[in-house]
Coordinates of C-alpha atoms and ligand atoms in Angstrom, one line a residue:
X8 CA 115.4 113.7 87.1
X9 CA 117.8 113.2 90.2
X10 CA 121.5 114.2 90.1
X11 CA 124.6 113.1 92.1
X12 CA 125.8 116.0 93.9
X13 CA 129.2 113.7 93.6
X14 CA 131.1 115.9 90.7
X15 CA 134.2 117.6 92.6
X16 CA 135.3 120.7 90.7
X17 CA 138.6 118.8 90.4
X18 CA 136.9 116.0 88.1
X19 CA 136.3 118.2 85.6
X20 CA 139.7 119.8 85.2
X21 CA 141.8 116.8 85.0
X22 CA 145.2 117.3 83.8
X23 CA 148.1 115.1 83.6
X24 CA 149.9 118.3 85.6
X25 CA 148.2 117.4 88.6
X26 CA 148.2 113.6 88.3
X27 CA 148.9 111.7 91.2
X28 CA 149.2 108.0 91.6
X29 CA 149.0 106.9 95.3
X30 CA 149.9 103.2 94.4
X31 CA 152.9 102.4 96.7
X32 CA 154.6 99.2 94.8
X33 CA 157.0 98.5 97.6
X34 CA 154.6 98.7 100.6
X35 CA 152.3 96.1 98.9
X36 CA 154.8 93.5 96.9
X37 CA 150.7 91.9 95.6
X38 CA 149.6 94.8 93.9
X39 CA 149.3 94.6 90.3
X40 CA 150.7 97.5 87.8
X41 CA 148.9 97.1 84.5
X42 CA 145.7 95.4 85.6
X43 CA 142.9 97.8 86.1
X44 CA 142.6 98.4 90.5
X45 CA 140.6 101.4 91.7
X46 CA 141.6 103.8 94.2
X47 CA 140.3 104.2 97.1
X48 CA 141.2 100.4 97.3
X49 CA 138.4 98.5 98.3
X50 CA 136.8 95.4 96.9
X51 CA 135.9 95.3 93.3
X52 CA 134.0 92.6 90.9
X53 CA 132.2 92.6 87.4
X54 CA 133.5 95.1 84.5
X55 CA 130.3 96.9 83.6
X56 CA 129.2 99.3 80.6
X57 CA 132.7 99.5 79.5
X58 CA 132.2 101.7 76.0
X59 CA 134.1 104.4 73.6
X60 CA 132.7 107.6 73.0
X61 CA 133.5 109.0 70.2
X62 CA 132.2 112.2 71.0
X63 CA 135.4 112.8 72.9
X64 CA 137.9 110.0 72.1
X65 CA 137.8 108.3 75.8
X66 CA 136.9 104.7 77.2
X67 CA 135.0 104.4 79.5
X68 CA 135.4 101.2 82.3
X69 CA 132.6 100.9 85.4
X70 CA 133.2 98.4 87.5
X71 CA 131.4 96.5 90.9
X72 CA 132.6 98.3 93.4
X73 CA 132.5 98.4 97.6
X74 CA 129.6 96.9 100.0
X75 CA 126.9 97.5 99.0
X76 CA 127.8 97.7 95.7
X77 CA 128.4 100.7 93.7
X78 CA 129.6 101.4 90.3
X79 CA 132.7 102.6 89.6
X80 CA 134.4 104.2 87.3
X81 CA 137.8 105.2 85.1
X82 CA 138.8 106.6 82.1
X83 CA 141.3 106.1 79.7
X84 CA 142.4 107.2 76.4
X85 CA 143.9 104.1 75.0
X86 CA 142.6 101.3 77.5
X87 CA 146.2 100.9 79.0
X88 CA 146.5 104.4 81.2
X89 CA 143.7 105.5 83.6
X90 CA 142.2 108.3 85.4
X91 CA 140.3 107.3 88.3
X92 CA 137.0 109.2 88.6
X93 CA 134.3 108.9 91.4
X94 CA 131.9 106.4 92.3
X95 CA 129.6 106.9 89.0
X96 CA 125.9 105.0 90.5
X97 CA 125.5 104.9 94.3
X98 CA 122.4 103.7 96.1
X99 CA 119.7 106.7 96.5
X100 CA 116.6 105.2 94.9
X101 CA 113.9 102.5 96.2
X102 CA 115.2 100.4 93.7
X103 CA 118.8 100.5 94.2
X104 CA 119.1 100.1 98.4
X105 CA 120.3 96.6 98.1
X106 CA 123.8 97.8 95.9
X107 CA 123.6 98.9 91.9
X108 CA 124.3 95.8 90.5
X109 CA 125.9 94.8 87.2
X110 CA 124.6 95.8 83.7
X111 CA 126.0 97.9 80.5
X112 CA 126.7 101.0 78.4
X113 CA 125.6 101.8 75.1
X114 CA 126.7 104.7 72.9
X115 CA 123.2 104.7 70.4
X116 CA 123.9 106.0 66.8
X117 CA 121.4 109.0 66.8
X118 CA 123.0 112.5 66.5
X119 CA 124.1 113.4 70.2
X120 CA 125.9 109.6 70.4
X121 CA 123.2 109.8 73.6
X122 CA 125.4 107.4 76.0
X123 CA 122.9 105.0 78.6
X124 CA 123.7 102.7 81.2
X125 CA 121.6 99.6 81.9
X126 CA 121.4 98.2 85.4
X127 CA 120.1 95.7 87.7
X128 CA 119.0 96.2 91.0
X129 CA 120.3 93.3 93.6
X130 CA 117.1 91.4 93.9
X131 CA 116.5 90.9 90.4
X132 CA 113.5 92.3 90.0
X133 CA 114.5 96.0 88.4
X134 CA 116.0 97.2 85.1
X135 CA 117.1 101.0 85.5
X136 CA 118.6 103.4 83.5
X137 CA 121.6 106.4 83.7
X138 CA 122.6 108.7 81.4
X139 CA 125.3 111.5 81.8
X140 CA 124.3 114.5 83.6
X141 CA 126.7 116.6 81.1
X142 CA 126.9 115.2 77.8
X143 CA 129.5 117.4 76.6
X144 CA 131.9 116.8 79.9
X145 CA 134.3 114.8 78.6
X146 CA 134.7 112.4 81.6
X147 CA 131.2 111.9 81.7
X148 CA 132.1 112.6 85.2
X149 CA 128.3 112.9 87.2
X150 CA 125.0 110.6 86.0
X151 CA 121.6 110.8 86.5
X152 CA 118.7 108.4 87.3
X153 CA 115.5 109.2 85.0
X154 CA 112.6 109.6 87.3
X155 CA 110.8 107.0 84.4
X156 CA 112.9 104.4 86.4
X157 CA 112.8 101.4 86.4
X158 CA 112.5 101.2 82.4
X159 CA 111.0 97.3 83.5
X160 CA 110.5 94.7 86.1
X161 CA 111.3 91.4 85.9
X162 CA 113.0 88.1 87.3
X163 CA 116.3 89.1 85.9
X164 CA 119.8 90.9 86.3
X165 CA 122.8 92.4 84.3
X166 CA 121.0 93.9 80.9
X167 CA 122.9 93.9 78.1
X168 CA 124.0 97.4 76.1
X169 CA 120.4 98.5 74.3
X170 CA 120.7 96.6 70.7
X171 CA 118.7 98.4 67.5
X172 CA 117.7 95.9 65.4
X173 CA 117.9 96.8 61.4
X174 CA 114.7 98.1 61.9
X175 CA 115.2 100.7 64.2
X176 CA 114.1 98.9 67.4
X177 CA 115.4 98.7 71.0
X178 CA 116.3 95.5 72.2
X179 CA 118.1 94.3 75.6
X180 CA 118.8 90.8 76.8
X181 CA 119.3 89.7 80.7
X182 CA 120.1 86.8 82.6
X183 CA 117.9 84.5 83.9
X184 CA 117.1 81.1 85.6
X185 CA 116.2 80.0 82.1
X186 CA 118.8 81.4 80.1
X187 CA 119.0 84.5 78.6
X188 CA 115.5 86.7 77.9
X189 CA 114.9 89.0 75.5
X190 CA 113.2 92.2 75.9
X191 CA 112.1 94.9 73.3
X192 CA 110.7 98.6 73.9
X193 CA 108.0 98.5 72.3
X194 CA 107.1 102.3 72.0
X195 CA 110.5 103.3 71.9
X196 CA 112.0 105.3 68.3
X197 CA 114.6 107.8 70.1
X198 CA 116.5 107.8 73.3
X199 CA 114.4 110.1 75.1
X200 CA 111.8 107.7 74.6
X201 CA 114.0 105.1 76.7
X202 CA 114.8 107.6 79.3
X203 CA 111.0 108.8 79.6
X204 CA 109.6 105.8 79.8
X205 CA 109.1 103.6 76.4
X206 CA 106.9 100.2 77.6
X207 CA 109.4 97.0 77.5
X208 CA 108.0 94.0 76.9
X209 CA 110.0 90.1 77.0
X210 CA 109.5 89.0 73.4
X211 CA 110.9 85.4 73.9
X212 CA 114.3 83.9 74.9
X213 CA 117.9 85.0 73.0
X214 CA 118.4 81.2 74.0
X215 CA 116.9 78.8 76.8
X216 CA 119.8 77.2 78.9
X217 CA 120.4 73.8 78.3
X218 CA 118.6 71.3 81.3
X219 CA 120.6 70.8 84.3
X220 CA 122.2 74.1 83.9
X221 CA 122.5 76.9 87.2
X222 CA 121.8 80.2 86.3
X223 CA 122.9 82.3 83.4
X224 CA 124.4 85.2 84.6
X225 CA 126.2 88.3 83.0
X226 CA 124.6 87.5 79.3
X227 CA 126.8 88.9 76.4
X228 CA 125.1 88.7 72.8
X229 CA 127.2 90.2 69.9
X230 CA 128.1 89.1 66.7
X231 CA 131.4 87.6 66.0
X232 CA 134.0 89.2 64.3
X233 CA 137.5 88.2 62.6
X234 CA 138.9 86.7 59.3
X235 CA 138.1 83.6 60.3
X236 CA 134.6 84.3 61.8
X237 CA 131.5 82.5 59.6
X238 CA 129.3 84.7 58.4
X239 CA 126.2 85.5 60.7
X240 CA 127.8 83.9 63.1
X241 CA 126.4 85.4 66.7
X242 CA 128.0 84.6 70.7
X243 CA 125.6 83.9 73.2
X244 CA 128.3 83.6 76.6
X245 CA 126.7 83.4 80.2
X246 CA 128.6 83.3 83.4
X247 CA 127.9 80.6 85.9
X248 CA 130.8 78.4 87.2
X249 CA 133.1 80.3 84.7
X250 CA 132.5 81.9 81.3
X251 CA 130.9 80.4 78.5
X252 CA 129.8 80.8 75.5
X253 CA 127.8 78.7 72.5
X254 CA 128.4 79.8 69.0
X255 CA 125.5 80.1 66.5
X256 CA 123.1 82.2 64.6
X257 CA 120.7 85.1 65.4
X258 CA 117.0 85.5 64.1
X259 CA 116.3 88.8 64.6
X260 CA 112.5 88.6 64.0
X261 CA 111.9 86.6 66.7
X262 CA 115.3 87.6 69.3
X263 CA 116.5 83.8 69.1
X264 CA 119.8 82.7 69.1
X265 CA 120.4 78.8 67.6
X266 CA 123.2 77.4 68.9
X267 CA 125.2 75.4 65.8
X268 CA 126.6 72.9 68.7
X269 CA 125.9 72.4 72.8
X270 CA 129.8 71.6 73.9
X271 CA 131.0 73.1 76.5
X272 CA 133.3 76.0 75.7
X273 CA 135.0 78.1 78.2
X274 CA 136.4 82.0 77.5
X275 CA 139.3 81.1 80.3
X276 CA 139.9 78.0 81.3
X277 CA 140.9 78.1 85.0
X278 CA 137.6 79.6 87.4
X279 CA 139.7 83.2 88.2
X280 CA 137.7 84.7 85.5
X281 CA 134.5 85.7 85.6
X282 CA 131.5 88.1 84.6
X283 CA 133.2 89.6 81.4
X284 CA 131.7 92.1 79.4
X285 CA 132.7 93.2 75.6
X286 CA 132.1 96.3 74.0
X287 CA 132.5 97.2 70.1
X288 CA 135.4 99.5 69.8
X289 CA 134.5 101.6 67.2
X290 CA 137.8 103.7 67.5
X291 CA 139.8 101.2 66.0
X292 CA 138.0 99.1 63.3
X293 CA 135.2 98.0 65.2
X294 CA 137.1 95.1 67.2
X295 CA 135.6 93.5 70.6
X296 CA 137.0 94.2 73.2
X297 CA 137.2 92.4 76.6
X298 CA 137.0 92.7 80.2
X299 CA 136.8 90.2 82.9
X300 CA 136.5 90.3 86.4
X301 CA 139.6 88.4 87.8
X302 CA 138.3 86.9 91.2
X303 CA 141.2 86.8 93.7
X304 CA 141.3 87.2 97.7
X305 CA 142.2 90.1 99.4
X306 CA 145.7 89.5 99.8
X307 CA 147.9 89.6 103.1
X308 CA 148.9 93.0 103.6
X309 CA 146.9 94.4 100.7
X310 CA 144.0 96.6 100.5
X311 CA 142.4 95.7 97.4
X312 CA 140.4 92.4 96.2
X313 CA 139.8 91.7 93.0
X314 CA 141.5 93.0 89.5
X315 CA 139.9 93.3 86.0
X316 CA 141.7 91.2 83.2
X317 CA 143.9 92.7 80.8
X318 CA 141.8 93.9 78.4
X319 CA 141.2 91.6 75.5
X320 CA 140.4 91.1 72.0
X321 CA 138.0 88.8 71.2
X322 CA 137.6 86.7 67.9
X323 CA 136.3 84.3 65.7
X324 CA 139.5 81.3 66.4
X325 CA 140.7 79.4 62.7
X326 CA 138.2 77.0 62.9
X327 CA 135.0 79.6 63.0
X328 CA 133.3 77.5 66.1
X329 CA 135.3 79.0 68.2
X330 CA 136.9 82.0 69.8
X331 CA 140.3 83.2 70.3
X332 CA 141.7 86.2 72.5
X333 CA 145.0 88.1 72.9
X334 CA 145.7 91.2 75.4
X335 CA 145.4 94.3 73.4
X336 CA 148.0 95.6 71.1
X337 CA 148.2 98.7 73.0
X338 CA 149.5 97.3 76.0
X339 CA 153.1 96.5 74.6
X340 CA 153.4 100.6 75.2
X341 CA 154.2 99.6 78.8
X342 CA 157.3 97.1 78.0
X343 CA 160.4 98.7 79.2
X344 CA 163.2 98.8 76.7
X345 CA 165.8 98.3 79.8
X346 CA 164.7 95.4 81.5
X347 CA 164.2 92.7 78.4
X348 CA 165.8 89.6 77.2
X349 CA 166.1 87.4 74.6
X350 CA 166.3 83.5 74.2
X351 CA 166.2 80.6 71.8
X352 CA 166.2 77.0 71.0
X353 CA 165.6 76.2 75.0
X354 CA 163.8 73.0 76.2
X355 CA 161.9 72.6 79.5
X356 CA 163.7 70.4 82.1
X357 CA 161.2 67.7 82.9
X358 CA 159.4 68.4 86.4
X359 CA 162.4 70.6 86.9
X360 CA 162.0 73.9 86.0
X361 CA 164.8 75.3 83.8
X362 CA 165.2 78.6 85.4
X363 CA 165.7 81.7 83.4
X364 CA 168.4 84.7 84.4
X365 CA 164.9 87.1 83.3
X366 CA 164.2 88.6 86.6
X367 CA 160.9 91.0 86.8
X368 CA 157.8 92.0 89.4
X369 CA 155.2 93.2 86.5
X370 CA 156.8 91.4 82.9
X371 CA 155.6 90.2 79.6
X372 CA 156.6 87.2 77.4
X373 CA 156.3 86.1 74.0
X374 CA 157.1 82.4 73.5
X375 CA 157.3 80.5 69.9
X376 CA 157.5 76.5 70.9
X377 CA 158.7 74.7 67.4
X378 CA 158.0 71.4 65.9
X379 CA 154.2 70.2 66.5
X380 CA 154.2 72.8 69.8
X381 CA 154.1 71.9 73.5
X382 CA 153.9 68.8 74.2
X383 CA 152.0 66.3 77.4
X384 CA 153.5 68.4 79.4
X385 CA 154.7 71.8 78.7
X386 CA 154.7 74.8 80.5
X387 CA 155.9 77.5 82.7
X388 CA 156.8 78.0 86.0
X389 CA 156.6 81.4 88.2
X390 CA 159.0 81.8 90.9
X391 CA 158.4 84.1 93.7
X392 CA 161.8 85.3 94.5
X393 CA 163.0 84.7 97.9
X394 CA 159.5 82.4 99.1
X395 CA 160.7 79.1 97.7
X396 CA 157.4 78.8 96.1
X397 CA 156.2 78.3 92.9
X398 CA 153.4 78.4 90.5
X399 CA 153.3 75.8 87.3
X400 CA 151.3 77.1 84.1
X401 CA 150.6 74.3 81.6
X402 CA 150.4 75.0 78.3
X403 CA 148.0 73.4 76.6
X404 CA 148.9 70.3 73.6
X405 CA 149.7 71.7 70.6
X406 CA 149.9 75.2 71.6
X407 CA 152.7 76.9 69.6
X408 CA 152.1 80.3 69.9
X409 CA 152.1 81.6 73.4
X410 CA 152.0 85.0 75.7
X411 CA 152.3 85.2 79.4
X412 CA 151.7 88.3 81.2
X413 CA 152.8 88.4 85.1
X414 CA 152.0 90.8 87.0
X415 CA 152.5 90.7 91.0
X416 CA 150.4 88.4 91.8
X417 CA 148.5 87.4 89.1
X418 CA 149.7 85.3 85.7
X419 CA 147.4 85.4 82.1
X420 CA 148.5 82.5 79.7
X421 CA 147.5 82.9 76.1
X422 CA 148.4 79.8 74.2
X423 CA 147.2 80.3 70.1
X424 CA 144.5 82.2 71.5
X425 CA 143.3 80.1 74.6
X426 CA 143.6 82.1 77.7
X427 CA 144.1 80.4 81.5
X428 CA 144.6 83.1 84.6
X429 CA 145.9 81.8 87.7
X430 CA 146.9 83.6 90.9
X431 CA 149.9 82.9 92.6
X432 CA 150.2 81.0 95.2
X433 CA 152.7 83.0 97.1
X434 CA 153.1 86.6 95.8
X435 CA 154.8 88.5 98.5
X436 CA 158.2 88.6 96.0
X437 CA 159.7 91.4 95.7
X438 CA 160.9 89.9 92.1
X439 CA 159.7 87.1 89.9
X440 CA 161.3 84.7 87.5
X441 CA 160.2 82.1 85.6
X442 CA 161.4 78.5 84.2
X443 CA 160.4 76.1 81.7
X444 CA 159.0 72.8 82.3
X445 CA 158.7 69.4 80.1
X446 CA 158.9 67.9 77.0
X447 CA 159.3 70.9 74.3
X448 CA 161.1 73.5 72.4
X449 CA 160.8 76.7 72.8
X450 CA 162.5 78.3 69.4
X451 CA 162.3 81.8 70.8
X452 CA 161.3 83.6 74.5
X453 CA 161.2 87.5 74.5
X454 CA 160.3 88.4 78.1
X455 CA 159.9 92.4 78.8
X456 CA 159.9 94.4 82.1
X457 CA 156.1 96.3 82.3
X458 CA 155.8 99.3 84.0
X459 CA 152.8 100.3 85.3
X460 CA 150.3 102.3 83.6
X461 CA 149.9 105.7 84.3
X462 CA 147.3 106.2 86.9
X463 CA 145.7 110.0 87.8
X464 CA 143.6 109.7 91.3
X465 CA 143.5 113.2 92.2
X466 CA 139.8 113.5 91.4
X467 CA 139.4 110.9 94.8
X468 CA 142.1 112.3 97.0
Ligands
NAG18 C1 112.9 83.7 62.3 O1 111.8 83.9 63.1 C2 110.6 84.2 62.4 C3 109.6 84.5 63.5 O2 109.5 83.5 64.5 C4 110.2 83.0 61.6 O3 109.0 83.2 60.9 C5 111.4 82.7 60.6 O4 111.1 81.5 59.9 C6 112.7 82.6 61.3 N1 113.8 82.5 60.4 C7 114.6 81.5 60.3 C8 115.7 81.6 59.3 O5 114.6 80.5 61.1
NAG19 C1 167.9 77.8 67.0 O1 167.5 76.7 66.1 C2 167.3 77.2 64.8 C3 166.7 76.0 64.0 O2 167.4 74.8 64.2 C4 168.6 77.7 64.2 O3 168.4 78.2 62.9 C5 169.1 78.8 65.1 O4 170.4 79.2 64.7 C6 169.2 78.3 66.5 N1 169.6 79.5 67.4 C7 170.6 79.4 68.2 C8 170.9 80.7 69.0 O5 171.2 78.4 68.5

């Protein structure tokens, strides 16, 4: 086995004493608060292997990160606050020169919760493994390549977490031109058989895209959860122009997914969100969690590109064929008790924006629109303070619960459960407001001030 000499002594003494957060809010007016940015700002894309240990109560977030790409990687202890930790995978194998591309982490259920990243190189032809160099380190701070790498070759990128079957088998799916294969290890009954290299073999296709379709990126194969959710019922999402997703059920003798209907269904409806990745969150209840990667520019004046979503929960919708999501609960710990207000029984003003005295930079809303909810045309507008520009939200018909979360520059929209992310169009503000447009109600608006989550970089400065 290779290690990283890229553990500082630093990393593995974080404490909150010595935290430092080199975000500068006023010298970049773009730069988000409470969606996820890594420091040394630099460009940033997919969420990858994002996972909770149990072993020692942290979350874990790697991330696309840099040219050629790298993974990154933060930690958190509730999903909302971060520690920024170094560059986790960096390119120093035959295998890896053209970037570490995307893939997962799994936490496998035998007794030391052994923890293993799955990888893809960028030319699609290798799967490779990492596993922490220091199990017990609670940041899981350096990782090593097994010298069994790659665990397979293939035609293929971004592996899934490794899935055991009820029978004790190893399973991971990957995205193809033909949809999403899957793969099984076929000598494979512990972890160090994965890391010492167990023989994969393809044992079919989880599903075979549709005709006409590009390629299936970024698989995701989980089953769905929530009150709602039909039993059995599993996801089978793919990224490729936006994410989305086919509900339906999972053989597991023969790794195929049925799809109960072909229509098109989108995670977020508007193109700014991208490659998401869920993980099961056994630390509270077993919910699914997640991440998307929120594809903007790199802003005038800014030094970062790209932010990961607010993380979200992801569900089975009312009508079981579907799937709902709303930001984590755990995110409301950054509203600010001095900067909120309070409205109710406003209507929009037509293409005119009814402006609201709620002024902000990062700020959360909670909207409840009455009789049969929004109507043709219902929505929000954002207001860049001070650049006479504008950006409209729709809401969708019918919508009656609704969330919006601005933050800088970017907006998330969560309408009963149906998520839209826009970026502003002009963002350079050193305040926001927003206004309501069209034909509805709105019963009750609660909009907070957000603070920014705590952020500890000293282990990169
Ligand atoms: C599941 O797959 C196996 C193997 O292909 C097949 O024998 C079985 O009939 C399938 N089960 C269902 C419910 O389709
Ligand atoms: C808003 O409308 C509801 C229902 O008509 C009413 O009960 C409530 O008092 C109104 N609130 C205000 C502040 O006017």
């Amino acid at each position: 086995m290779r290690s990283f000499a890229i553990a500082t002594a630093a990393a593995m003494f974080v404490t909150s004493a010595s935290a430092v957060d080199p975000r500068d809010f006023e010298a970049d007016l773009n730069l988000p608060g409470f969606h996820f940015v890594p420091y040394p700002f630099d460009w940033q894309n997919d969420p990858n292997g994002p996972l909770y240990d149990p072993v020692h109560d942290k979350y874990h977030l790697f991330y696309q990160y840099q040219t050629p790409r790298l993974w990154g990687h933060a930690v958190s202890d509730d999903l909302v606050n971060w520690v920024q930790m170094p560059v986790a995978l960096t390119t120093d194998q035959w295998y890896d020169q053209g970037g570490v591309f995307s893939g997962s982490g799994t936490v496998l259920d035998d007794e030391e919760q052994s923890v293993i990243l799955t990888i893809s190189s960028s030319d699609n032809t290798e799967i490779f493994v990492a596993i922490p160099a220091d199990r017990s380190d609670p940041f899981l701070t350096e990782w090593v390549l097994p010298d069994s790498n790659p665990i397979y070759t293939t035609n293929a990128r971004d592996p899934t977490e490794i899935m055991k079957t009820s029978d004790g088998r190893y399973r991971i799916a990957d995205g193809t031109a033909e949809g999403t294969a899957m793969w099984e290890c076929m000598d494979c009954e512990t972890a160090a058989d994965i890391i010492s290299g167990g023989k994969w073999t393809q044992i079919g296709m989880y599903q075979t895209k549709p005709e006409g379709q590009g390629y299936w990126e970024c698989p995701d194969t989980f089953p769905l959860l929530g009150e709602d959710a039909i039993e059995g019922t599993w996801v089978s999402k793919f990224s490729m122009s936006g994410d989305r997703y086919y509900l339906g059920t999972y053989n597991e003798t023969s790794g195929e997914f049925a799809p109960y209907d072909l229509e098109d269904r989108m995670y977020d409806t508007n193109g700014a969100f991208y490659a998401s990745k869920t993980f099961l969150d056994s630390k509270d209840d077993n919910r699914r969690v997640l991440w998307g990667w929120l594809i903007s520019g790199k802003p005038e004046g800014s030094e970062w590109t790209g932010l990961q979503s607010a993380p979200r929960i992801l569900e089975a919708a009312a009508d079981g064929k579907s799937i709902k999501m709303v930001p984590i609960p755990e995110l409301k710990s950054l509203r600010r008790d001095d900067e909120k207000a309070h409205y109710e029984n406003l209507s929009g003003n037509g293409d005119d924006a009814k402006e609201l005295e709620f002024t902000g930079r990062m700020f959360d809303v909670e909207a409840i629109i009455g009789g049969d909810g929004a109507g043709d045309k219902c929505g929000f507008r954002v207001l860049w303070d001070g650049a006479d520009e504008h950006t409209d939200i729709e809401i969708p018909t019918g919508a009656k619960s609704i969330r919006m979360l601005v933050d800088s520059s970017v907006i998330e929209l969560f309408a009963d459960g149906a998520a839209t992310t826009t970026f502003g169009t002009v963002t350079k503000a050193e305040s926001v407001k927003f206004g309501l447009l069209g034909d509805c109600v709105f019963e009750s608006i609660d909009a907070w001030g957000m603070n920014p989550y705590e952020y500890d970089a000293s282990n990169v400065l």
